[in-house]
Short mmCIF file of N, CA and C and ligand atoms in Angstrom, two decimals:
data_model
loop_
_atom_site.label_atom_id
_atom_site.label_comp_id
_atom_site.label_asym_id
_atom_site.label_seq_id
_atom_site.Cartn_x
_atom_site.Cartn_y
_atom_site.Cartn_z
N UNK A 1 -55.94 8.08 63.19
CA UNK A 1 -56.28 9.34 63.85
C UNK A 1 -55.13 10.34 63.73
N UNK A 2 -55.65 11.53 63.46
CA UNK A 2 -54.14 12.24 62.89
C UNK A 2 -54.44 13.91 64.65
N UNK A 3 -53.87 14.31 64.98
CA UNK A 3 -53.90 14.97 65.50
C UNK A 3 -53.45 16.88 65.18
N UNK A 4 -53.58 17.88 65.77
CA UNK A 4 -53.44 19.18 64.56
C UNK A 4 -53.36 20.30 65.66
N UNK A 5 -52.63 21.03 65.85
CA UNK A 5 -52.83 22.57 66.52
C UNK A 5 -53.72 23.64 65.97
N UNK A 6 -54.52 23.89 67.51
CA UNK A 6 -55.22 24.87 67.02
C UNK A 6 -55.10 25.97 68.07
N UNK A 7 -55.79 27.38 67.54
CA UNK A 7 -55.35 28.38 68.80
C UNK A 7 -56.81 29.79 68.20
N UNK A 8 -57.26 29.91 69.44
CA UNK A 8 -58.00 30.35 69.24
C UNK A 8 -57.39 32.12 69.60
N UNK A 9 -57.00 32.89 68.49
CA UNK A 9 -56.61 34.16 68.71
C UNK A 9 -56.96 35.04 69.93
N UNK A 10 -56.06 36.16 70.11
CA UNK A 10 -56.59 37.40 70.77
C UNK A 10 -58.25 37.61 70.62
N UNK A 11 -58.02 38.59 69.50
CA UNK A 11 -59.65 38.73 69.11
C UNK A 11 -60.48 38.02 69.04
N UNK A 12 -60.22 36.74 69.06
CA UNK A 12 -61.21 35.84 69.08
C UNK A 12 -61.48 36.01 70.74
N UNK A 13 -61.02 36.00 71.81
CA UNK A 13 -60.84 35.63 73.01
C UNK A 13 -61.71 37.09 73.49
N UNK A 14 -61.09 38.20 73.24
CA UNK A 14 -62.15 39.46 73.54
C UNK A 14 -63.18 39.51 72.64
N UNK A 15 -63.52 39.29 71.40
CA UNK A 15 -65.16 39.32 71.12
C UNK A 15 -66.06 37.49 71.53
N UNK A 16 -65.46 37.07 72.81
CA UNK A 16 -66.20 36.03 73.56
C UNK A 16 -66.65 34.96 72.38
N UNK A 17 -65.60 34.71 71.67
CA UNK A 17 -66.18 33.71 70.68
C UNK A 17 -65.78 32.25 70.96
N UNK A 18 -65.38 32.34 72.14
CA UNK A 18 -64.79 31.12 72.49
C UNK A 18 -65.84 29.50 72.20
N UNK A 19 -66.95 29.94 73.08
CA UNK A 19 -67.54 28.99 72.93
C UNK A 19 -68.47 28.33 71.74
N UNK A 20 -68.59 30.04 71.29
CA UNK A 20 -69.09 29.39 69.37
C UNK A 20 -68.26 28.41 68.44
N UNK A 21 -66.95 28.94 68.98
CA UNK A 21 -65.81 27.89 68.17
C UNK A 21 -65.66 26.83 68.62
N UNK A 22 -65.69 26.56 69.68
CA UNK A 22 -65.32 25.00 70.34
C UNK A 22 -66.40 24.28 70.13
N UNK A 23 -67.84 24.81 69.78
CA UNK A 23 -69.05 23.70 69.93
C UNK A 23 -68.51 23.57 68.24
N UNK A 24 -68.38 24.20 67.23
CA UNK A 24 -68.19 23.68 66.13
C UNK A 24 -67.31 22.87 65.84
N UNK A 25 -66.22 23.02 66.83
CA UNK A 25 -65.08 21.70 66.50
C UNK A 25 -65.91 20.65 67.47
N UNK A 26 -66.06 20.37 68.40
CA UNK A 26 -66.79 19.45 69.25
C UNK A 26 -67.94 18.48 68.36
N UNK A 27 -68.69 19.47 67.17
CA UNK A 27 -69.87 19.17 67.19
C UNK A 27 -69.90 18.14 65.99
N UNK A 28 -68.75 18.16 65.30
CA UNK A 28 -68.35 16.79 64.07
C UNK A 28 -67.81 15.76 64.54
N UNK A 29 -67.41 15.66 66.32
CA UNK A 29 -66.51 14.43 66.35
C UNK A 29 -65.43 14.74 66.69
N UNK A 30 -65.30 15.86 66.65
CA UNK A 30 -63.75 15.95 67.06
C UNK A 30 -63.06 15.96 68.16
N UNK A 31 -62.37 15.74 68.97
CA UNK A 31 -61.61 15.21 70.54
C UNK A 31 -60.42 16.40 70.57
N UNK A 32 -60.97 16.88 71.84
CA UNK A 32 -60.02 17.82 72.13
C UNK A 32 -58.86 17.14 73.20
N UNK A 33 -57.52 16.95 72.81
CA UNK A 33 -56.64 16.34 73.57
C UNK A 33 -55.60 16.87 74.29
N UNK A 34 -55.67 18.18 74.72
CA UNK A 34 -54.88 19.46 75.45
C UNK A 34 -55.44 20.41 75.19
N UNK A 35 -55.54 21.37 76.43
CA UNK A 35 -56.05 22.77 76.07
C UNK A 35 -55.58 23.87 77.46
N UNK A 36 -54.92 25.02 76.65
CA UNK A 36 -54.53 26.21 77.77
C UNK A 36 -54.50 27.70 77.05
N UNK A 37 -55.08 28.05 78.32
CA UNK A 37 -55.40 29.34 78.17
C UNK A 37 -54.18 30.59 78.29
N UNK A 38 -53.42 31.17 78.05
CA UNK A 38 -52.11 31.94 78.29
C UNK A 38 -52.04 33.33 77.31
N UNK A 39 -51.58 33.98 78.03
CA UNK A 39 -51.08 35.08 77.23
C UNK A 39 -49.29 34.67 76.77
N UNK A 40 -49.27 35.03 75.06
CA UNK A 40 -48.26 34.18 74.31
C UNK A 40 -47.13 35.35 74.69
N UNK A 41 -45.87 34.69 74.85
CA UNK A 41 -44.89 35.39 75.23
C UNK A 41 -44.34 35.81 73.60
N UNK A 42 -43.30 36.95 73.70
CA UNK A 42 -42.48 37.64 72.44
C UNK A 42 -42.01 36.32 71.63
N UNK A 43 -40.98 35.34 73.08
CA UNK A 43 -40.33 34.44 72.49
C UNK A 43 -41.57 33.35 71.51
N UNK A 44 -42.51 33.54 72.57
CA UNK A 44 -42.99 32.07 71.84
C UNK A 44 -43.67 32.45 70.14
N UNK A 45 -44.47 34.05 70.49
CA UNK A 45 -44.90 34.29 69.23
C UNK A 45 -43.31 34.32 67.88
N UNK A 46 -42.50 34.66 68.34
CA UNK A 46 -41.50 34.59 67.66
C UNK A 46 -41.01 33.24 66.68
N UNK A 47 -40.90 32.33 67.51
CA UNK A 47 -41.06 30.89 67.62
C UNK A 47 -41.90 30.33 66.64
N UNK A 48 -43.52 30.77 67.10
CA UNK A 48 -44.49 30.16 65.84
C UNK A 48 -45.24 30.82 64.75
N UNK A 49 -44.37 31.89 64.81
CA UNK A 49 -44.75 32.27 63.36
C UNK A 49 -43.31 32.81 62.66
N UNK A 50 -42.11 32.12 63.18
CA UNK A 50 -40.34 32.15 62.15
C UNK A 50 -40.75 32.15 61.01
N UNK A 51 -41.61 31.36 60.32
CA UNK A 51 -41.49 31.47 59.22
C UNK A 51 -42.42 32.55 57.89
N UNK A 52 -42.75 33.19 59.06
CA UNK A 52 -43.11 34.74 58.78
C UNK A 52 -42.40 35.81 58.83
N UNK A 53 -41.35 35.67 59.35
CA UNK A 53 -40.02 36.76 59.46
C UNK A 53 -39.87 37.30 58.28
N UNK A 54 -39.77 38.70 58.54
CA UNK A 54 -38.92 39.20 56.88
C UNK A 54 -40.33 39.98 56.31
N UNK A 55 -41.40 39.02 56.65
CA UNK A 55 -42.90 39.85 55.64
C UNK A 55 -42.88 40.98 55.90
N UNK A 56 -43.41 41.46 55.46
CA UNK A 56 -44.21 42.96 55.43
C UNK A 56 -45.35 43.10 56.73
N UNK A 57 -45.87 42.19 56.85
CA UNK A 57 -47.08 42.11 58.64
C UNK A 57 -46.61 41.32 59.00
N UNK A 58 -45.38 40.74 59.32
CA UNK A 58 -44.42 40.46 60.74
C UNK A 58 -44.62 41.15 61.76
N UNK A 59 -44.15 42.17 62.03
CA UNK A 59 -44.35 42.60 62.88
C UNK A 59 -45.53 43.33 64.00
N UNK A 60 -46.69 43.52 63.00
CA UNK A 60 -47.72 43.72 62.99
C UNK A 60 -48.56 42.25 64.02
N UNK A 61 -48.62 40.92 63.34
CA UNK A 61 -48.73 40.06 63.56
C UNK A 61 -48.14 39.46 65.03
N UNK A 62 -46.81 39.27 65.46
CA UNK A 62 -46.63 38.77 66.62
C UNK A 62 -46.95 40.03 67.15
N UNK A 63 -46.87 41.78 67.31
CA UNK A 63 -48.29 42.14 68.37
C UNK A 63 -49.41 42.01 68.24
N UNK A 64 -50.13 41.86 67.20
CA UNK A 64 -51.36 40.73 67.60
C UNK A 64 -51.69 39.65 68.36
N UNK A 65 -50.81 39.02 68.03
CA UNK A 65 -50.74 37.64 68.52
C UNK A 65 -50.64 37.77 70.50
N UNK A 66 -49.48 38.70 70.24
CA UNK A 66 -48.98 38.71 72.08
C UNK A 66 -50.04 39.83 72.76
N UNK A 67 -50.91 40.49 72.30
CA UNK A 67 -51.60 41.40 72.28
C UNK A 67 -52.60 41.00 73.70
N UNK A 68 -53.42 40.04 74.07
CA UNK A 68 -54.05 39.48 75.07
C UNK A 68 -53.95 37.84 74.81
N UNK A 69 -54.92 37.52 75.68
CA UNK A 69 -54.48 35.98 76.12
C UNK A 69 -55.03 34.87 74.68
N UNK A 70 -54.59 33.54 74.44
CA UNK A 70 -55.33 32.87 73.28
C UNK A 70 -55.78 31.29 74.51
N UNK A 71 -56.13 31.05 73.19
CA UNK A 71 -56.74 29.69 73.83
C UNK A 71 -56.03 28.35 72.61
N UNK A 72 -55.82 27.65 73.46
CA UNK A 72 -54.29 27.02 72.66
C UNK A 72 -55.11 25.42 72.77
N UNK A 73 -54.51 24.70 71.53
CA UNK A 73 -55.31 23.25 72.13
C UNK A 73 -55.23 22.26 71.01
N UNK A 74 -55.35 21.26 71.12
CA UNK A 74 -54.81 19.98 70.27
C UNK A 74 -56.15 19.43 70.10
N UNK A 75 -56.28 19.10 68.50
CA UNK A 75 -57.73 18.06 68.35
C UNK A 75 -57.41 17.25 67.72
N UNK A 76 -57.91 16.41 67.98
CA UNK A 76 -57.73 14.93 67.15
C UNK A 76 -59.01 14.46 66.53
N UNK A 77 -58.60 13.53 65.65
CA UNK A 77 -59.75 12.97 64.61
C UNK A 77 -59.67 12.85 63.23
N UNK A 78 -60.11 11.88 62.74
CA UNK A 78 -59.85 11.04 61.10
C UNK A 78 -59.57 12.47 60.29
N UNK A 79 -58.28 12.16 59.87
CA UNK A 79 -57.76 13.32 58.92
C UNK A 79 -57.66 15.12 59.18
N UNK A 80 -57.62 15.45 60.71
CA UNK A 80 -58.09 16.20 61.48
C UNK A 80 -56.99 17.50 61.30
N UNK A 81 -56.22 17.57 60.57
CA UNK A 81 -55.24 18.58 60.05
C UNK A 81 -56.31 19.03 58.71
N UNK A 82 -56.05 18.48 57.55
CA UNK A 82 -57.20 18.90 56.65
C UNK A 82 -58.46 19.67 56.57
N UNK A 83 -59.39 18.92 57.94
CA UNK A 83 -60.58 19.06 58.09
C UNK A 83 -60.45 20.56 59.03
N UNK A 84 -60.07 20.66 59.87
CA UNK A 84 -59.86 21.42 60.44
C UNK A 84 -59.58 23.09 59.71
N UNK A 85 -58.97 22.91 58.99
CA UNK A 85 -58.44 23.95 57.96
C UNK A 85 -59.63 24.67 57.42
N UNK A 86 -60.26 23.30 56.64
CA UNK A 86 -61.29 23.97 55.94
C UNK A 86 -62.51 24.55 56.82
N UNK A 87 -62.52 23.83 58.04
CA UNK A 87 -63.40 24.15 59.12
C UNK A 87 -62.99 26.06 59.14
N UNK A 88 -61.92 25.86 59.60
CA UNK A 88 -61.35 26.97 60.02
C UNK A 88 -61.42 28.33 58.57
N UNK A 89 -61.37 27.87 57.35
CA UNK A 89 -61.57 28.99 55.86
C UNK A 89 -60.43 29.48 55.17
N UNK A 90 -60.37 30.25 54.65
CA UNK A 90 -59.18 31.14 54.45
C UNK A 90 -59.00 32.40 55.27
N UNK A 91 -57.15 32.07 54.97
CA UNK A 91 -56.44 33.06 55.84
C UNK A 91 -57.06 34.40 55.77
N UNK A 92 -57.94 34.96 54.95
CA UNK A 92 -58.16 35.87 54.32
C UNK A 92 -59.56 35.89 54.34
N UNK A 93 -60.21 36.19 55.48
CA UNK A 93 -61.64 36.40 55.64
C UNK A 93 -62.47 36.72 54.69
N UNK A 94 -62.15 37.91 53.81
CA UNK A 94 -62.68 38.43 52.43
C UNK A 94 -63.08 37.38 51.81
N UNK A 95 -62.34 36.19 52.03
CA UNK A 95 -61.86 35.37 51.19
C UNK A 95 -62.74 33.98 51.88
N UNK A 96 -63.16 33.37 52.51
CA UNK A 96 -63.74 32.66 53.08
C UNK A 96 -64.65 32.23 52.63
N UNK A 97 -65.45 31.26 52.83
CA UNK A 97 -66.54 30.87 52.59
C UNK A 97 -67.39 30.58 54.09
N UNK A 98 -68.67 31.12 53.56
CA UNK A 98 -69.78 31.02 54.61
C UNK A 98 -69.99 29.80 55.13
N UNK A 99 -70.22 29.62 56.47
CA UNK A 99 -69.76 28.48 56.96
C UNK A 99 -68.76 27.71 57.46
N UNK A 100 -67.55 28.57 57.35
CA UNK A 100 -66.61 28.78 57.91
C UNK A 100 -65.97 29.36 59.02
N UNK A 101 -64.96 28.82 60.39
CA UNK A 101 -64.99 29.93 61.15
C UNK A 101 -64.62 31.56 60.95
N UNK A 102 -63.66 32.05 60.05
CA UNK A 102 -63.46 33.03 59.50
C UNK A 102 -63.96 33.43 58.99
N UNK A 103 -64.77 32.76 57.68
CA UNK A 103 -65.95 33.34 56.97
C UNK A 103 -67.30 33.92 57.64
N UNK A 104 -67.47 33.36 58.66
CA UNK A 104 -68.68 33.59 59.63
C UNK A 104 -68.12 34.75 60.67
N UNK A 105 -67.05 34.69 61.52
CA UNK A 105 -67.27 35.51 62.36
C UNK A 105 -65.84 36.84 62.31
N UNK A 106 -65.56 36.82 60.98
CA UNK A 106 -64.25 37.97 60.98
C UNK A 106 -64.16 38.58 59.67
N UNK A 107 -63.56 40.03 59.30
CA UNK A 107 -63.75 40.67 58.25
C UNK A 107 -62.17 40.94 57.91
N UNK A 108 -61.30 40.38 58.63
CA UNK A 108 -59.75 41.11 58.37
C UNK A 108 -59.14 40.23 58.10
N UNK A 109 -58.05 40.30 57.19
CA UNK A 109 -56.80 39.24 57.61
C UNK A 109 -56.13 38.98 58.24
N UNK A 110 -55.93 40.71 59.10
CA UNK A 110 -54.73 41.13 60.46
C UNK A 110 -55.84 40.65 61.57
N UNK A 111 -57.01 40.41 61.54
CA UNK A 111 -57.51 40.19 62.38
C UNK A 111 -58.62 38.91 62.55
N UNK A 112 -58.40 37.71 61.96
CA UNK A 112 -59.04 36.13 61.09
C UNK A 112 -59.50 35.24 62.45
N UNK A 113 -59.09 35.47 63.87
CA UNK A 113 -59.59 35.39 65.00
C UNK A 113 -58.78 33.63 65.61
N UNK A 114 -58.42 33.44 64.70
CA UNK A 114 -58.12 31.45 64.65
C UNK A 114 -56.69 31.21 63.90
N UNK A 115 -56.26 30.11 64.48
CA UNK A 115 -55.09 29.62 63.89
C UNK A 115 -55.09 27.89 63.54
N UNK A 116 -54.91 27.51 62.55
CA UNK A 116 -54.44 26.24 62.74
C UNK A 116 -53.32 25.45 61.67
N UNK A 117 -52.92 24.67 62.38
CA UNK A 117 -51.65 23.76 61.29
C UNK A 117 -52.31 23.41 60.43
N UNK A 118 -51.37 23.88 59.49
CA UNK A 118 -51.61 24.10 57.66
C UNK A 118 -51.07 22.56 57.01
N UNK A 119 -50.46 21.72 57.93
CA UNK A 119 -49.63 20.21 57.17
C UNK A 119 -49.52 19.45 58.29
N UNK A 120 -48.90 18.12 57.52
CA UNK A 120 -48.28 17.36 58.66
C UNK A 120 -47.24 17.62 59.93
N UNK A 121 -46.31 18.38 58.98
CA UNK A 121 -44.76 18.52 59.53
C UNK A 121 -45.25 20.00 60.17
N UNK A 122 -45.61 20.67 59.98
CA UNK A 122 -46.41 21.67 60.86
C UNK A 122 -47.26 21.71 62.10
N UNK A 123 -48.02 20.57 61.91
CA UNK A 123 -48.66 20.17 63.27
C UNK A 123 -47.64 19.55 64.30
N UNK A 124 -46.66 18.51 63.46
CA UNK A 124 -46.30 17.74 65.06
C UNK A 124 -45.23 18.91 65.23
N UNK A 125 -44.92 19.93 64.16
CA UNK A 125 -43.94 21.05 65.20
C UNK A 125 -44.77 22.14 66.16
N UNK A 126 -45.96 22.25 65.69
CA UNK A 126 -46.24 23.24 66.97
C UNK A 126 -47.35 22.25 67.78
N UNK A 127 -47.43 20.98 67.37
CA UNK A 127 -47.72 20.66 69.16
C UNK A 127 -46.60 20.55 69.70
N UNK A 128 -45.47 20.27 69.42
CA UNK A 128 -44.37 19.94 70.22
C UNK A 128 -43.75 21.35 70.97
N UNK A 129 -44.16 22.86 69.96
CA UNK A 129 -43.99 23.96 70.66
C UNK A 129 -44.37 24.45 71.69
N UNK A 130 -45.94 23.97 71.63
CA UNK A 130 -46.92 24.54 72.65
C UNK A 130 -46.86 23.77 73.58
N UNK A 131 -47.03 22.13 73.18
CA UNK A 131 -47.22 21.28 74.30
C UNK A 131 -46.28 19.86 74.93
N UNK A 132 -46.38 20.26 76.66
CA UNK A 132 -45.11 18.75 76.58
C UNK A 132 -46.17 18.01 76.49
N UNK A 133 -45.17 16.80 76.42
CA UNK A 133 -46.64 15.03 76.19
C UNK A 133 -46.64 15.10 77.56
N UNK A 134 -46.68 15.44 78.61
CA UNK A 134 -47.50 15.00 79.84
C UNK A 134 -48.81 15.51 79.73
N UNK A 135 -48.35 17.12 78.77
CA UNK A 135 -49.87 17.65 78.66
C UNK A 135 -51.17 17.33 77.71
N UNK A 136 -50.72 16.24 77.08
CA UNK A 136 -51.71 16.03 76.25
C UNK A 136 -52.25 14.66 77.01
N UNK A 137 -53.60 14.58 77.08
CA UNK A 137 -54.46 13.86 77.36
C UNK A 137 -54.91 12.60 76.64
N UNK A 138 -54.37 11.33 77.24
CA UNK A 138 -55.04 10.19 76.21
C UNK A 138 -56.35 9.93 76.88
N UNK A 139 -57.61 9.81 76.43
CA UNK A 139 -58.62 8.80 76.93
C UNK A 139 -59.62 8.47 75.52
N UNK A 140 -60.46 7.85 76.01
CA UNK A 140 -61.52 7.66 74.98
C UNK A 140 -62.63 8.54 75.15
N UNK A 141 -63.62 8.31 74.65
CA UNK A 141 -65.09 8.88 74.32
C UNK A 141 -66.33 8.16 74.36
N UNK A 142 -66.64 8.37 75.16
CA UNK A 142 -68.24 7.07 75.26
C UNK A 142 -69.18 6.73 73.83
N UNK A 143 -68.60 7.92 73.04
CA UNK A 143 -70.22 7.98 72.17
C UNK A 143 -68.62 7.14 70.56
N UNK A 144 -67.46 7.30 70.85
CA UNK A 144 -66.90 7.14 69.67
C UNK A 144 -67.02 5.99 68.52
N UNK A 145 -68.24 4.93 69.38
CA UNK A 145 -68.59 3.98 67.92
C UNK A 145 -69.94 4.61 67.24
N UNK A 146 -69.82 5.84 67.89
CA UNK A 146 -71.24 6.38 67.05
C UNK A 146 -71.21 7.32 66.49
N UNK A 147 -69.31 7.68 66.32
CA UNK A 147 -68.72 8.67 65.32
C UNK A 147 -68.42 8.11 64.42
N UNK A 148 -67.51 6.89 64.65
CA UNK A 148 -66.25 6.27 63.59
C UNK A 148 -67.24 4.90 63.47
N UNK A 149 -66.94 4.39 62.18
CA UNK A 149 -67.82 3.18 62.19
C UNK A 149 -66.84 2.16 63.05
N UNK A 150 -65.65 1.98 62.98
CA UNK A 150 -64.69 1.11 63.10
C UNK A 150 -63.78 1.39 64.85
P1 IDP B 1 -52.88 30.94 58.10
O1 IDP B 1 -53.10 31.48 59.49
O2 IDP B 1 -54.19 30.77 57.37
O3 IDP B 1 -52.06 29.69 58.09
P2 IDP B 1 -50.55 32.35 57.10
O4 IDP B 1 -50.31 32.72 55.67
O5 IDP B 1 -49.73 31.25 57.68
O6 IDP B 1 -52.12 32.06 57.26
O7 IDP B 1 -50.34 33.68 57.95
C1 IDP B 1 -50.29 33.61 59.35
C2 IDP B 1 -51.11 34.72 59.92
O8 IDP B 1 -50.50 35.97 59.58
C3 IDP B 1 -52.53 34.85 59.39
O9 IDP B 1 -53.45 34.00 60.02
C4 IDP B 1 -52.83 36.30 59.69
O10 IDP B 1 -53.14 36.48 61.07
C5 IDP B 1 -51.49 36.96 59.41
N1 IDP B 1 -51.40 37.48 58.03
C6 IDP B 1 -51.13 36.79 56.90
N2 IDP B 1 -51.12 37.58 55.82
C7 IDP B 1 -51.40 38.82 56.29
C8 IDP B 1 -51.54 40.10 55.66
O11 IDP B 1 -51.41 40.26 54.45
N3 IDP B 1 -51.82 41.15 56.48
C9 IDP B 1 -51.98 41.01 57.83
N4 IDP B 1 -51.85 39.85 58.45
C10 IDP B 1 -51.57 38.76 57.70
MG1 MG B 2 -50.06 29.34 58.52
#
């Protein structure tokens, strides 16, 4: 079971897409194992997107980001960094494919509505940004031998 950060943007949060997105991660299996709602501070947007510094929509970007509140949250599930990604489309809405969350519900790049860890070493750094381990939730799932064969 691999675990992955995800964050459901500003704009995502004011055009009420909250719950369209979560039934689609929910609806393959996937286990949500922390979740908070916050408006992102300077520092923190600073923090998780460093390695955006220097671009050209840097700055543009963390006021987006700090702009209103996101919805922040950890999912787990077989290969769930990967899957997630593609769930999620390209960075680049234009660019997306239908059936995708970006591809389906956004037309911008400055404005793609979703975030998620792009790798390994990416995920366990921004769960470790966003979240302490008290906050992440272990339990099981009633229905999970009728996800995973094993
Ligand atoms: P990702 O979110 O798909 O991982 P990254 O390349 O890591 O894409 O870029 C982080 C975020 O920065 C994007 O999701 C998007 O919000 C923003 N961004 C990236 N490239 C551009 C751009 O060319 N113009 C405006 N915003 C951009
Ligand atoms: Mg990225």
């Amino acid at each position: 079971m691999e675990r992955t950060f995800l964050m459901i943007k500003p704009d995502g949060v004011q055009r009420r897409l909250i719950g369209k997105i979560l039934q689609r991660i929910e609806q393959s299996g996937f286990k949500i194992v922390a979740m908070k709602f916050l408006k992102v501070s300077q520092e923190m947007a600073e923090k998780h997107y460093e390695m955006h510094k220097g671009k050209p929509f840097y700055e543009g970007l963390i006021k987006y980001i700090t702009s209103g509140p996101v919805l922040a949250m950890i999912v787990e599930g077989e290969n769930a960094i990967e899957r997630i990604r593609r769930l999620v489309g390209s960075t680049d809405p234009q660019k997306a494919e239908p059936g995708t969350i970006r591809g389906d519900f956004a037309q911008h790049i400055g404005r793609n509505i979703i975030h998620a860890s792009d790798g390994k070493e990416t995920a366990e750094k921004e769960i470790n940004l966003w979240f302490k381990k008290e906050e992440i939730v272990e339990y099981g799932m009633q229905d999970d031998r009728w996800i995973y064969e094993s």
